[in-house]
mmCIF file of C-alpha atoms and ligand atoms in Angstrom:
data_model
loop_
_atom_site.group_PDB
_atom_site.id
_atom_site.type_symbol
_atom_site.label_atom_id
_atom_site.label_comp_id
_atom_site.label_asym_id
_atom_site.label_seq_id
_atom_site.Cartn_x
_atom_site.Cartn_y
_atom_site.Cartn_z
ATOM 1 C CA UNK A 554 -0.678 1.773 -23.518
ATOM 2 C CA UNK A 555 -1.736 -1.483 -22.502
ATOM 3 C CA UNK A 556 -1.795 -1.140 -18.313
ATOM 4 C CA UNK A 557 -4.172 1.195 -17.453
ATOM 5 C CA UNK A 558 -4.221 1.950 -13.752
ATOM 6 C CA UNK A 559 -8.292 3.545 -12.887
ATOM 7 C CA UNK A 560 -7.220 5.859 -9.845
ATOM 8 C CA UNK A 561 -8.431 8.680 -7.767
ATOM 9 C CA UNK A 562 -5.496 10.334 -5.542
ATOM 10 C CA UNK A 563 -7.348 9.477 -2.587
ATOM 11 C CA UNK A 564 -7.510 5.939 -2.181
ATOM 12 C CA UNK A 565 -5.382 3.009 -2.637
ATOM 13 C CA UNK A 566 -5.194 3.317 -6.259
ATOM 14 C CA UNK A 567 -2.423 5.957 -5.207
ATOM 15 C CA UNK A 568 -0.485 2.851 -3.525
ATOM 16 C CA UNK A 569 -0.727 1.407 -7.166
ATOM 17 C CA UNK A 570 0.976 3.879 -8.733
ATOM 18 C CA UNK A 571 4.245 3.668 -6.352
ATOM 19 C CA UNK A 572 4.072 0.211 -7.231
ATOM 20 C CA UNK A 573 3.918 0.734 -11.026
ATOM 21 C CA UNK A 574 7.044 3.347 -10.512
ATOM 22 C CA UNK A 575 8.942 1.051 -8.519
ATOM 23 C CA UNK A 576 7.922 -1.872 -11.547
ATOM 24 C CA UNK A 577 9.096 1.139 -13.773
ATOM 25 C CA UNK A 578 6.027 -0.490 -16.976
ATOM 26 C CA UNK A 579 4.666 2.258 -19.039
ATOM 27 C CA UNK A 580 1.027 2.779 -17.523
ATOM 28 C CA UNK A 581 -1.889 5.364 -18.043
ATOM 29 C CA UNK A 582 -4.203 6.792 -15.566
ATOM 30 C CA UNK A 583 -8.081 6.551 -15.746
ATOM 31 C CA UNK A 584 -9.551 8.775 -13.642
ATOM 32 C CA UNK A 585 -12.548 7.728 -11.254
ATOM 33 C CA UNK A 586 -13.836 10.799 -9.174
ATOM 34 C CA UNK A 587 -15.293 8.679 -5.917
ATOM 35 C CA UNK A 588 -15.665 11.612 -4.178
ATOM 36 C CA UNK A 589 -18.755 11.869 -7.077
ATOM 37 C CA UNK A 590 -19.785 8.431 -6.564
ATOM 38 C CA UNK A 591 -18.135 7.477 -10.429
ATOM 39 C CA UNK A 592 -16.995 4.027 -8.781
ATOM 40 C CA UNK A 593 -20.301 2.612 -9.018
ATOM 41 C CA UNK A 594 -21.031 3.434 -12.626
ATOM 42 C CA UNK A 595 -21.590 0.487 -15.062
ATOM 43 C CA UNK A 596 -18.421 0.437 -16.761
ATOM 44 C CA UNK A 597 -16.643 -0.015 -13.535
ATOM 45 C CA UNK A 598 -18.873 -2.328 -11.522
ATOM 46 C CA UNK A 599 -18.349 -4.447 -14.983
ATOM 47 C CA UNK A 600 -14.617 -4.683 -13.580
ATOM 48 C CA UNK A 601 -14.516 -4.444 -9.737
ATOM 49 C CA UNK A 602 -18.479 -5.376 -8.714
ATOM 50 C CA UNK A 603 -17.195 -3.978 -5.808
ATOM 51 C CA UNK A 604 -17.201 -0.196 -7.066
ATOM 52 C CA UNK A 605 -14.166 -0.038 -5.557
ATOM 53 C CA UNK A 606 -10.645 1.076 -6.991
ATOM 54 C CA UNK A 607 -7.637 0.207 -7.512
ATOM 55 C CA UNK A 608 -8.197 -1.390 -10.912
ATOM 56 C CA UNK A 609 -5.756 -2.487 -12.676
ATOM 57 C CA UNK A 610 -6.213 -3.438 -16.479
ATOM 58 C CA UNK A 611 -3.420 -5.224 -18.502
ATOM 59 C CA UNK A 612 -4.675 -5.888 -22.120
ATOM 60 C CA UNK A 613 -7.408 -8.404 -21.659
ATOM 61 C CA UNK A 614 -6.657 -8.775 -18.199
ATOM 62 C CA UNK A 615 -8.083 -7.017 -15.423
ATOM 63 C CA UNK A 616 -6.890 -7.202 -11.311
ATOM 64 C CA UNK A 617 -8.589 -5.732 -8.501
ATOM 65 C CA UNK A 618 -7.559 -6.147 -4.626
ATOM 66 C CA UNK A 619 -4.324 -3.889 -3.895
ATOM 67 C CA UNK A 620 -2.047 -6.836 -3.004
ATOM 68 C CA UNK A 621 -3.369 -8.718 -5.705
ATOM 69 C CA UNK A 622 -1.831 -5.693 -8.113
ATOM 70 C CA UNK A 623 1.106 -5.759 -6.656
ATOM 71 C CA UNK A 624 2.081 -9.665 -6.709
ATOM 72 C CA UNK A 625 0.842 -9.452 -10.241
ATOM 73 C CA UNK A 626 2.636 -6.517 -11.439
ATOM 74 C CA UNK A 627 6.191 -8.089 -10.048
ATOM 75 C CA UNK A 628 5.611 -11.487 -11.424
ATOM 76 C CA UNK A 629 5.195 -9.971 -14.741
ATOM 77 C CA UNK A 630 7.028 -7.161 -15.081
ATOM 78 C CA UNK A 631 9.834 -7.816 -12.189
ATOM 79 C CA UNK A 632 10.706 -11.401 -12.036
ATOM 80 C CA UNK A 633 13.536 -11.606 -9.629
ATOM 81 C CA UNK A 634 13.721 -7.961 -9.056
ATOM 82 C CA UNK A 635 10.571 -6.795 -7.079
ATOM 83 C CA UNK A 636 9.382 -10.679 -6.599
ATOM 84 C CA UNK A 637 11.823 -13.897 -5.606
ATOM 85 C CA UNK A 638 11.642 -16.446 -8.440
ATOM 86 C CA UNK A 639 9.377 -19.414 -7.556
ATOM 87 C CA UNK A 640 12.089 -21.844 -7.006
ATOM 88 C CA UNK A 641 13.812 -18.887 -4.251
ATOM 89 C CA UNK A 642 13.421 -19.566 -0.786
ATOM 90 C CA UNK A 643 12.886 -15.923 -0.290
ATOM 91 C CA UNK A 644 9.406 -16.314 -2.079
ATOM 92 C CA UNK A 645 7.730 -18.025 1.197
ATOM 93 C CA UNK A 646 8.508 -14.864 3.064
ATOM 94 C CA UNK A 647 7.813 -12.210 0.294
ATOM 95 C CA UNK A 648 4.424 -14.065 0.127
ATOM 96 C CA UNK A 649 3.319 -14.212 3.382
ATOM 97 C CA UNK A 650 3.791 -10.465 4.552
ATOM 98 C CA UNK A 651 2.829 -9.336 1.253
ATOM 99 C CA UNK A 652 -0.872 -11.390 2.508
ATOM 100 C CA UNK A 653 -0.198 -10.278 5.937
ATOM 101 C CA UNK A 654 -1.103 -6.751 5.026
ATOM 102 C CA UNK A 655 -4.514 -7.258 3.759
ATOM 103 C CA UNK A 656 -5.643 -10.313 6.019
ATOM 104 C CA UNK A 657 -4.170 -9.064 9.174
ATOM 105 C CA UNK A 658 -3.325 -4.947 9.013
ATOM 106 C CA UNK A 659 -6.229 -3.796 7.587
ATOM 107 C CA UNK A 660 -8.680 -5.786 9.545
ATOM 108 C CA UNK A 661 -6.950 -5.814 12.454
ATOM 109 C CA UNK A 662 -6.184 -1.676 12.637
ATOM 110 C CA UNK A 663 -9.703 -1.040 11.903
ATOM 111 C CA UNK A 664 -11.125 -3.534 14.275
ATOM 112 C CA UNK A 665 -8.743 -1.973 17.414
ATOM 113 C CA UNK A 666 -9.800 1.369 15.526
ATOM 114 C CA UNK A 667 -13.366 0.954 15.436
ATOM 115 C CA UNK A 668 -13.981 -0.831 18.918
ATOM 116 C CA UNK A 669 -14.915 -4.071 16.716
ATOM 117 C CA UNK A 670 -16.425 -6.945 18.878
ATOM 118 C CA UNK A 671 -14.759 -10.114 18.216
ATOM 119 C CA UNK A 672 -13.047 -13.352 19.538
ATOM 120 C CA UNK A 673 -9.272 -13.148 18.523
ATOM 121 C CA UNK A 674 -8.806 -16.996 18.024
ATOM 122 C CA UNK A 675 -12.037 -17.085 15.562
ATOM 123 C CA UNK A 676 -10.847 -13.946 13.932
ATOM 124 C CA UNK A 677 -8.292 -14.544 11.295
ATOM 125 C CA UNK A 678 -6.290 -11.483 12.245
ATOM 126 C CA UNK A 679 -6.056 -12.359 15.681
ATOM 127 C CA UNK A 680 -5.113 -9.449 18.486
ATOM 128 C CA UNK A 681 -4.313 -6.134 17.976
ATOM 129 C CA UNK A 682 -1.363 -6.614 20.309
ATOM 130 C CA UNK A 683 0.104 -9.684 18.405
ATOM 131 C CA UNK A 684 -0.053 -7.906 15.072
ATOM 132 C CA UNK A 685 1.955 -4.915 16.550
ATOM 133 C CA UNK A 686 3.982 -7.408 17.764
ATOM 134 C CA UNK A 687 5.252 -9.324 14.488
ATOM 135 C CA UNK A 688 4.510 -6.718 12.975
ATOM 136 C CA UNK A 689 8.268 -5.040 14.676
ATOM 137 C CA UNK A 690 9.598 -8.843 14.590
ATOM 138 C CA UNK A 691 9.347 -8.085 11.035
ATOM 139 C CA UNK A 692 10.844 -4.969 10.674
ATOM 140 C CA UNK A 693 13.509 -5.686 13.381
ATOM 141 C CA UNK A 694 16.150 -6.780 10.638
ATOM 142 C CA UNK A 695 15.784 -4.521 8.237
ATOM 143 C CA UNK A 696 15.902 -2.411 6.031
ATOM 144 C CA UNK A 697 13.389 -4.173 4.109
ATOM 145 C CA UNK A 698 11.277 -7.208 4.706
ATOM 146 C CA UNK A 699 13.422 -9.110 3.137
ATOM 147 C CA UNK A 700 16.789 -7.667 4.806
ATOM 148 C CA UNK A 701 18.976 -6.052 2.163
ATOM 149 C CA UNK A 702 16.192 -6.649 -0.694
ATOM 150 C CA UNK A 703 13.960 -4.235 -1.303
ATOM 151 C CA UNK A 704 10.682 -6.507 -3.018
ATOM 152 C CA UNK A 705 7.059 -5.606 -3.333
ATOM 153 C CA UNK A 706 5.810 -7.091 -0.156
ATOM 154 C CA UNK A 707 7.674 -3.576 0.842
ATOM 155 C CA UNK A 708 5.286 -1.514 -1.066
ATOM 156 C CA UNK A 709 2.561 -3.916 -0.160
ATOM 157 C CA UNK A 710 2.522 -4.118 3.951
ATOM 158 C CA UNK A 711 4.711 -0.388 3.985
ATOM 159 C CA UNK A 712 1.924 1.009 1.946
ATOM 160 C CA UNK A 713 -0.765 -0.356 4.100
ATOM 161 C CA UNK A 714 1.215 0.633 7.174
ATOM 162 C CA UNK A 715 1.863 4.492 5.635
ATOM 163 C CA UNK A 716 -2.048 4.772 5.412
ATOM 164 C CA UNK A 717 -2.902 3.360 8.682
ATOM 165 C CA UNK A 718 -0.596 5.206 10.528
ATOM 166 C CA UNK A 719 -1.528 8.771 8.612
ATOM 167 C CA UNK A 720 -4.925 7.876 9.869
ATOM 168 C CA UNK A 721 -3.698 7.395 13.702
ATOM 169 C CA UNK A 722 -5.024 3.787 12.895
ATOM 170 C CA UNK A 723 -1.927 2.241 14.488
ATOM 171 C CA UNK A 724 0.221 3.328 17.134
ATOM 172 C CA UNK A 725 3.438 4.836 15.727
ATOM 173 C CA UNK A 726 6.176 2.859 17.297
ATOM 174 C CA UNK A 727 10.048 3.803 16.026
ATOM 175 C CA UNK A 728 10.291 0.399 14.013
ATOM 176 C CA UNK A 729 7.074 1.435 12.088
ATOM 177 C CA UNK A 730 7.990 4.590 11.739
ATOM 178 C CA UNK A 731 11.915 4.641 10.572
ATOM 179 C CA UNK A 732 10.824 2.227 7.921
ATOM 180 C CA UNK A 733 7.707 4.007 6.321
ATOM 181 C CA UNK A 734 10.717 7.049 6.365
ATOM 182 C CA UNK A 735 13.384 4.502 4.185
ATOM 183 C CA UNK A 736 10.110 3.920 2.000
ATOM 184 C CA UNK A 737 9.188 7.670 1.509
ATOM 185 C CA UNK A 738 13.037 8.141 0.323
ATOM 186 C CA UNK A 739 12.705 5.838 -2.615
ATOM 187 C CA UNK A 740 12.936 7.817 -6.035
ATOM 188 C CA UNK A 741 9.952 6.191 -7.246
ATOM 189 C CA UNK A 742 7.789 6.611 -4.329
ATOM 190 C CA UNK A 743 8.235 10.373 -4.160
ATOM 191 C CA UNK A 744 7.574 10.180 -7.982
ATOM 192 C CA UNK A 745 4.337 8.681 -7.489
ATOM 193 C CA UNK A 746 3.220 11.105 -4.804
ATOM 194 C CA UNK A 747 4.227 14.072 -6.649
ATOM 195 C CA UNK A 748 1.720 12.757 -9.297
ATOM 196 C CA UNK A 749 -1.052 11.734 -6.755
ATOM 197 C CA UNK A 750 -0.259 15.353 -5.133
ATOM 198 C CA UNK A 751 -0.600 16.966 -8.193
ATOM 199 C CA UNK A 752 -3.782 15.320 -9.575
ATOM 200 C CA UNK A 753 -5.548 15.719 -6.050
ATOM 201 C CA UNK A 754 -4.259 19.563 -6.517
ATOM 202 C CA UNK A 755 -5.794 19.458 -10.202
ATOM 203 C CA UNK A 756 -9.088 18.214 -8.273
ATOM 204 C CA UNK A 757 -9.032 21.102 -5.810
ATOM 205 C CA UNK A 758 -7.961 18.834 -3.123
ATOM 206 C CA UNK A 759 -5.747 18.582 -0.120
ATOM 207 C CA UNK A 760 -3.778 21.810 0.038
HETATM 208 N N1 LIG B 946 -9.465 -4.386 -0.489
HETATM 209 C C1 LIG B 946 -9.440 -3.334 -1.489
HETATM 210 C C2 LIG B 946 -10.011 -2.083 -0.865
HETATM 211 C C3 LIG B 946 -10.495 -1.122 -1.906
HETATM 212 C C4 LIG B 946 -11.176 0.093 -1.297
HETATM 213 O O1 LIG B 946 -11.759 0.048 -0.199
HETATM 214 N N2 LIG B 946 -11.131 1.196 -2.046
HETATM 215 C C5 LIG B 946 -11.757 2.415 -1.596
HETATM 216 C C6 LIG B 946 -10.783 3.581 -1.758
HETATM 217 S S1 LIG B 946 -9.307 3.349 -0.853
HETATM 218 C C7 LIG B 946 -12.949 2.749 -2.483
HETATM 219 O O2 LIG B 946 -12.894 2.581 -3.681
HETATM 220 N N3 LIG B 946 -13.996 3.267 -1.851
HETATM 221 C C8 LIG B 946 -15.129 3.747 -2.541
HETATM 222 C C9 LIG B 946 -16.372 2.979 -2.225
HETATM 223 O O3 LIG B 946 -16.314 1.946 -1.551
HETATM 224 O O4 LIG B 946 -17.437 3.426 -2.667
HETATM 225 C C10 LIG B 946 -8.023 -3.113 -1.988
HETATM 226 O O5 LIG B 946 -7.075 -3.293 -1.225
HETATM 227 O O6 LIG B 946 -7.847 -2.777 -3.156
#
């Protein structure tokens, strides 16, 4: 199998596998326990000197960074599917909310989150009240980011939004929350949680 996905049901590594079910590429699973610490073992800080997963290795090719997986994986394996072609004028806005998740979500949720000290208009991700804001301008078309086509910037910035929302990291408006419900509906997102719900079972986790 030449994409191997290194994963632990709790952490974004489960995101990865939705988007590997939605790319629909033969993958295998190597488990990293990080509740035992295993991401900072020497054969993984060779690949992420992070120690941090989602890993994704493709052959001789290895990607770390969630959103980074997911551009890659639907350039490769879903030209004009899950990503725009280069020449489509839908790329510009598949690209930037597919950035917008890590550069201004994650950031931004746990800087509102944690009480974070900071000047907005140095700060890259800017208020917590003008991300909630475009956040809904971009969800106020719908159904996906891209109107009728579902890409992966959906799996991207939904993903991101799922997980900050479970953790009551973002305030639930309807917009936020109608479209993480069309996400959890997809076929291959309720494949990949019945996996991630089933390997955090095998691992005596959750419930
Ligand atoms: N920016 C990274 C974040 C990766 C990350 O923080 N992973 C967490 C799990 S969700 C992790 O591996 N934590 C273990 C650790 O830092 O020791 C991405 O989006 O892939």
């Amino acid at each position: 199998m030449s994409i191997v996905l290194y994963h632990h049901p709790y952490s974004r590594a489960a995101n990865v596998l939705w988007m590997l079910e939605e790319t629909g590429v033969p993958y295998a699973l190597h488990p990293v326990d990080i509740m035992k610490g295993a991401q900072k073992a020497p054969d993984i800080l060779a690949l992420n000197p992070m120690g941090k997963l989602p890993i994704l290795v493709d052959g001789s090719v290895v990607v770390t960074e969630s959103a980074a997986i997911g551009l890659y994986l639907a350039d490769c394996y879903a030209p004009g599917r899950l990503a725009p072609a280069l020449d489509d004028p839908a790329r510009a806005s598949f690209l930037r909310w597919s950035f917008f998740a890590p550069s201004v979500i994650e950031p931004g949720a746990m800087a509102h989150a944690s009480g974070w000290n900071f000047r907005p208009a140095a700060a890259g991700f800017g208020t917590y009240e003008d991300m909630l804001a475009t956040m809904e301008a971009a969800l106020a078309h719908g159904p996906w980011l891209l109107d009728a086509r579902f890409t992966m910037a959906d799996v991207i910035f939904g993903g991101t939004l799922r997980y900050m929302l479970q953790f009551n990291m973002l305030e639930p408006r309807p917009l936020y929350t109608a479209y993480v419900q069309r996400l959890d509906e997809r076929p291959a997102y309720q494949r990949a949680n019945a996996k991630n719900t089933a390997i955090a079972r095998e691992l005596g986790l959750g419930h």
